[in-house]
PDB file of C-alpha atoms in Angstrom:
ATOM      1  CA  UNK I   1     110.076  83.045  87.898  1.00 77.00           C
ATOM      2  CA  UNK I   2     112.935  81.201  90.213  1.00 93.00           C
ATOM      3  CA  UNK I   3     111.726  78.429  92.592  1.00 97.00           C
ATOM      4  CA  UNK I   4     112.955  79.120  96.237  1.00 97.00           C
ATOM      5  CA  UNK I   5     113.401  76.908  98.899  1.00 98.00           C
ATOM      6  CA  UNK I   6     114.368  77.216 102.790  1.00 97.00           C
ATOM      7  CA  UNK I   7     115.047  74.973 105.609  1.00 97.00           C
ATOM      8  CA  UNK I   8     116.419  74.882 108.769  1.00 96.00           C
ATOM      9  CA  UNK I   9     119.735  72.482 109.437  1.00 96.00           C
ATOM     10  CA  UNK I  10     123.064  72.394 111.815  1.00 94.00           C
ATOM     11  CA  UNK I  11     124.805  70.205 108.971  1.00 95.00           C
ATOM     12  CA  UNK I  12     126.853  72.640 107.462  1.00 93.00           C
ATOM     13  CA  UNK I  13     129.826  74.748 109.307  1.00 89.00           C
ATOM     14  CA  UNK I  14     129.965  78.393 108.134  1.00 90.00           C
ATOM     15  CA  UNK I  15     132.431  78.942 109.794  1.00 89.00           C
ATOM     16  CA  UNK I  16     134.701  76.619 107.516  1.00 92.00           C
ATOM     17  CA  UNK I  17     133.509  78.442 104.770  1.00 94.00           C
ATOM     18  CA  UNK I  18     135.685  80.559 101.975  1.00 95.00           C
ATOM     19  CA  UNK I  19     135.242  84.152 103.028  1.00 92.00           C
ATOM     20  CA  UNK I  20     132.658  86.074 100.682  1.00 93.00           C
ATOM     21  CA  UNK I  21     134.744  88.867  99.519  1.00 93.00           C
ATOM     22  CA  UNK I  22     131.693  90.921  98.580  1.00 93.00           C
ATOM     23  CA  UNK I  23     128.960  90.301 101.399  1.00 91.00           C
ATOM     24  CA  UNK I  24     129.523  88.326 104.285  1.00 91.00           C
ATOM     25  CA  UNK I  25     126.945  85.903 103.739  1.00 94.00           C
ATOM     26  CA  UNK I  26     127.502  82.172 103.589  1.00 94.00           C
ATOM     27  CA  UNK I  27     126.083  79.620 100.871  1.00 96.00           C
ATOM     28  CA  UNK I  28     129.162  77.760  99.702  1.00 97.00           C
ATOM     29  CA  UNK I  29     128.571  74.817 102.118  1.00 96.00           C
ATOM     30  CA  UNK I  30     125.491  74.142 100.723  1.00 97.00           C
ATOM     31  CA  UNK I  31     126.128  74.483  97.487  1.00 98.00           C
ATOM     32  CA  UNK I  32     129.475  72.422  97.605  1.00 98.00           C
ATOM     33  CA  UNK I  33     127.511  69.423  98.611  1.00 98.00           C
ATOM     34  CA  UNK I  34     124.383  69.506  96.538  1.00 98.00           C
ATOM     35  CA  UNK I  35     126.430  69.680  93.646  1.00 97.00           C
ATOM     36  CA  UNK I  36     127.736  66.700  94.408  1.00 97.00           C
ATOM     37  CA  UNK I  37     124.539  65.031  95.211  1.00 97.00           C
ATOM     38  CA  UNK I  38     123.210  66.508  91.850  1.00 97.00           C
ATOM     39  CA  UNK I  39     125.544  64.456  90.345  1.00 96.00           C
ATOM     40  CA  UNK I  40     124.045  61.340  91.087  1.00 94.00           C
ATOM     41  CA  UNK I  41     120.966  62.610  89.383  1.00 95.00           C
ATOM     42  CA  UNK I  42     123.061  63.367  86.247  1.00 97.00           C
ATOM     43  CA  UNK I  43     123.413  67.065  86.837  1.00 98.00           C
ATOM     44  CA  UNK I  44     126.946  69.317  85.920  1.00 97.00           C
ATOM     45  CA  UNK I  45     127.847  72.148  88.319  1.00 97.00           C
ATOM     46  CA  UNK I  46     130.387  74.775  88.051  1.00 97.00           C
ATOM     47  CA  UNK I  47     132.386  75.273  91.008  1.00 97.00           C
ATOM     48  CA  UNK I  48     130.365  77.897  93.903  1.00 98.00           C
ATOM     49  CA  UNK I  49     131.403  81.844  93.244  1.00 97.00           C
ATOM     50  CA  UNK I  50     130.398  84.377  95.058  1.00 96.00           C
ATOM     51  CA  UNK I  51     127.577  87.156  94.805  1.00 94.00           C
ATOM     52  CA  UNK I  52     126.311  90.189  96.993  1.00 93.00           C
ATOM     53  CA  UNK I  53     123.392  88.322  98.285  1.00 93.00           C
ATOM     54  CA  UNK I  54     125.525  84.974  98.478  1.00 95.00           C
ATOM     55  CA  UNK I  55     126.990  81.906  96.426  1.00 98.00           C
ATOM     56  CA  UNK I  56     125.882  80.780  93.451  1.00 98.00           C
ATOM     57  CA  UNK I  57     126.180  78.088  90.890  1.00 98.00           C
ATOM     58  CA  UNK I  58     125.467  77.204  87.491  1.00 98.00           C
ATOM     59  CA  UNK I  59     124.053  73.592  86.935  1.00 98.00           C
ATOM     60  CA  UNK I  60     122.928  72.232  83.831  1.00 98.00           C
ATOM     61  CA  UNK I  61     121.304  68.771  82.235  1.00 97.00           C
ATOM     62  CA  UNK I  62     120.460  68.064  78.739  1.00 95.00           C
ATOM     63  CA  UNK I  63     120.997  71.545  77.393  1.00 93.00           C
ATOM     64  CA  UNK I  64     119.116  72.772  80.356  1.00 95.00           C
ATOM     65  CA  UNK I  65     121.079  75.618  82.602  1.00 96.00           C
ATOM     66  CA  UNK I  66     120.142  76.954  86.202  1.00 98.00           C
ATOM     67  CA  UNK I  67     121.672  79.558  87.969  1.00 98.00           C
ATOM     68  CA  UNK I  68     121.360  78.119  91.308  1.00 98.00           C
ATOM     69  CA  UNK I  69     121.920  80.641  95.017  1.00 98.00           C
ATOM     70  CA  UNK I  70     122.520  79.749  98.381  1.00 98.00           C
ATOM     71  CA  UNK I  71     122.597  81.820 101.371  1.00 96.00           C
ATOM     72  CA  UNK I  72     122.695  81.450 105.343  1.00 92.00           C
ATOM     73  CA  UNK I  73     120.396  83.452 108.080  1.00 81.00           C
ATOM     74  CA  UNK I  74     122.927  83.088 110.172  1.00 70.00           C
ATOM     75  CA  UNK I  75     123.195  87.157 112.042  1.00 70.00           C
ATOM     76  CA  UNK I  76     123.475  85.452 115.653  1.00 64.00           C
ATOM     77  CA  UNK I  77     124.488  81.920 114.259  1.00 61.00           C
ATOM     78  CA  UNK I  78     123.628  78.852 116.613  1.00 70.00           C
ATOM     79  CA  UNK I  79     123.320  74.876 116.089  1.00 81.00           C
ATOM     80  CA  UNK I  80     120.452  75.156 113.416  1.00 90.00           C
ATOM     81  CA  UNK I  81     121.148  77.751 110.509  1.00 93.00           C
ATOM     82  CA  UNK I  82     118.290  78.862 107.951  1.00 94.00           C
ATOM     83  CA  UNK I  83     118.705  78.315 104.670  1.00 96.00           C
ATOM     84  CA  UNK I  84     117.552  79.442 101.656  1.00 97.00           C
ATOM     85  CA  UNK I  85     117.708  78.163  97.915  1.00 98.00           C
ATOM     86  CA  UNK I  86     117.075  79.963  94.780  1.00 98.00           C
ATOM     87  CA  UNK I  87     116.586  78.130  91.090  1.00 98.00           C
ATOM     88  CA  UNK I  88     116.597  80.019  88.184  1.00 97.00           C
ATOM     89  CA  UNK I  89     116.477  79.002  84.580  1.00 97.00           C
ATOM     90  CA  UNK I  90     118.243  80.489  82.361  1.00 95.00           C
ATOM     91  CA  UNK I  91     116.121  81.578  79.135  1.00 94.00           C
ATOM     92  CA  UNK I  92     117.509  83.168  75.817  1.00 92.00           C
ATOM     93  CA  UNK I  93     115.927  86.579  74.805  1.00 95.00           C
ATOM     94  CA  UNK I  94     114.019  85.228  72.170  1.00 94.00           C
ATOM     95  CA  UNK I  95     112.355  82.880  75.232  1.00 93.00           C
ATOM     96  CA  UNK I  96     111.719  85.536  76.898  1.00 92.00           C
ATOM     97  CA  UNK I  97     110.124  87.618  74.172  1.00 95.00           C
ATOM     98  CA  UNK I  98     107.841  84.615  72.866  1.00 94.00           C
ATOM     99  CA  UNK I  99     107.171  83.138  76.576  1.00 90.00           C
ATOM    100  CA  UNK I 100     108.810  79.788  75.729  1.00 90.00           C
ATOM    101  CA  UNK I 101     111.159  77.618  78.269  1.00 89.00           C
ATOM    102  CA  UNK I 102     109.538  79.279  81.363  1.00 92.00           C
ATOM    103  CA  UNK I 103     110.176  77.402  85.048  1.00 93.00           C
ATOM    104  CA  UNK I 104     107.228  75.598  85.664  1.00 93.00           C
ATOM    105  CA  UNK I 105     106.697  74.001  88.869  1.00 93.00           C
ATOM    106  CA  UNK I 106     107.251  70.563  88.366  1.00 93.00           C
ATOM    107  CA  UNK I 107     110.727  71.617  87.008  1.00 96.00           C
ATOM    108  CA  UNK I 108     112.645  68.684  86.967  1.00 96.00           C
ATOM    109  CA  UNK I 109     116.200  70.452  89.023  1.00 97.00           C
ATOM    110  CA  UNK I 110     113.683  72.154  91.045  1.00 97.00           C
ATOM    111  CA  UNK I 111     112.311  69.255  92.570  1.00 96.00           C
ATOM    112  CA  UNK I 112     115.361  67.090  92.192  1.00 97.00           C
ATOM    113  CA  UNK I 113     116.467  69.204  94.895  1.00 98.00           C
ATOM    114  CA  UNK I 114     113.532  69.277  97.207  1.00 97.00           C
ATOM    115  CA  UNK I 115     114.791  65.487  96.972  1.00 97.00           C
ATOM    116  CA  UNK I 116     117.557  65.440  98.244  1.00 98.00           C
ATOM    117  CA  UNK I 117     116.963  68.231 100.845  1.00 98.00           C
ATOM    118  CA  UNK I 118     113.912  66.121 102.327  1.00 97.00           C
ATOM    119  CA  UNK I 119     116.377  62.474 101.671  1.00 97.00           C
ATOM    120  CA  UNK I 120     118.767  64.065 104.419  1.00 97.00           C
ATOM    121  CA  UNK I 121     117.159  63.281 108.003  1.00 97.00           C
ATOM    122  CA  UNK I 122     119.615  66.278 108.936  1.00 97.00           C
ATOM    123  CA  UNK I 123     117.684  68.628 107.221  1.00 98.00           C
ATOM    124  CA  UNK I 124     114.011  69.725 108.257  1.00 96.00           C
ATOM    125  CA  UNK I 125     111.460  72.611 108.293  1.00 96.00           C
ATOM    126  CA  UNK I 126     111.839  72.335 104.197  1.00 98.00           C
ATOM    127  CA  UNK I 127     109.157  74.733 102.083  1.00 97.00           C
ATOM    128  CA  UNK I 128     109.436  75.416  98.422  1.00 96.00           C
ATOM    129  CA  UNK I 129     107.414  78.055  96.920  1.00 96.00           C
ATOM    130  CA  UNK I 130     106.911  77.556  93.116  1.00 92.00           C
ATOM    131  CA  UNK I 131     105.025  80.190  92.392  1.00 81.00           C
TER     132      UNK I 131
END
């Protein structure tokens, strides 16, 4: 089950952006900078790549590892972009098969990042959906 979260922000230039080579969708703004705010939480990130349906990331802590996404609504792009943000953790086959390590939703990156997205005063109209 992967946690998603949107919001609505003008804080981040798409237009600045790397290109997506695959899908012209952006994500790599966001992702860029809460990496770096994950950081301060004691979070790694790999650097943003890119992915049909947008950028992702992979973020780990204690032997813990997300695949995290980011993508834009941005068809007829003004001021104030939605966003959306997808958490997934990653679970070994043998997890999978027995039901251990699932996302539950007081996941600790999962809400680390509703954090920091509700800590910006940029940022607003923020919903997670945990289930």
């Amino acid at each position: 089950m992967a946690h998603v979260i949107t919001f609505q922000t003008a804080k981040f230039d798409i237009k600045k952006e790397t290109p997506n080579p695959i899908n012209p969708i952006a994500g790599e703004s966001v992702l860029l900078w809460l990496c770096e705010k994950l950081k301060g939480s004691g979070y790694e990130a790999d650097a943003p790549a890119t992915e049909d349906w947008g950028w992702y990331t992979g973020v780990q802590k204690d032997g813990t590892v997300y695949l995290v996404g980011a993508s834009a609504e941005a068809d007829d792009p003004g001021p104030e972009i939605g966003w959306t943000v997808q958490i997934h953790k990653q679970r070994s086959f043998k997890d999978k098969l027995t039901g251990a390590n699932k996302m539950t939703e007081d996941d600790p990156l999962s809400r680390t990042i509703e954090v920091v997205l509700r800590a910006d005063p940029g940022i607003h109209a923020i919903e997670a959906d945990r289930s």
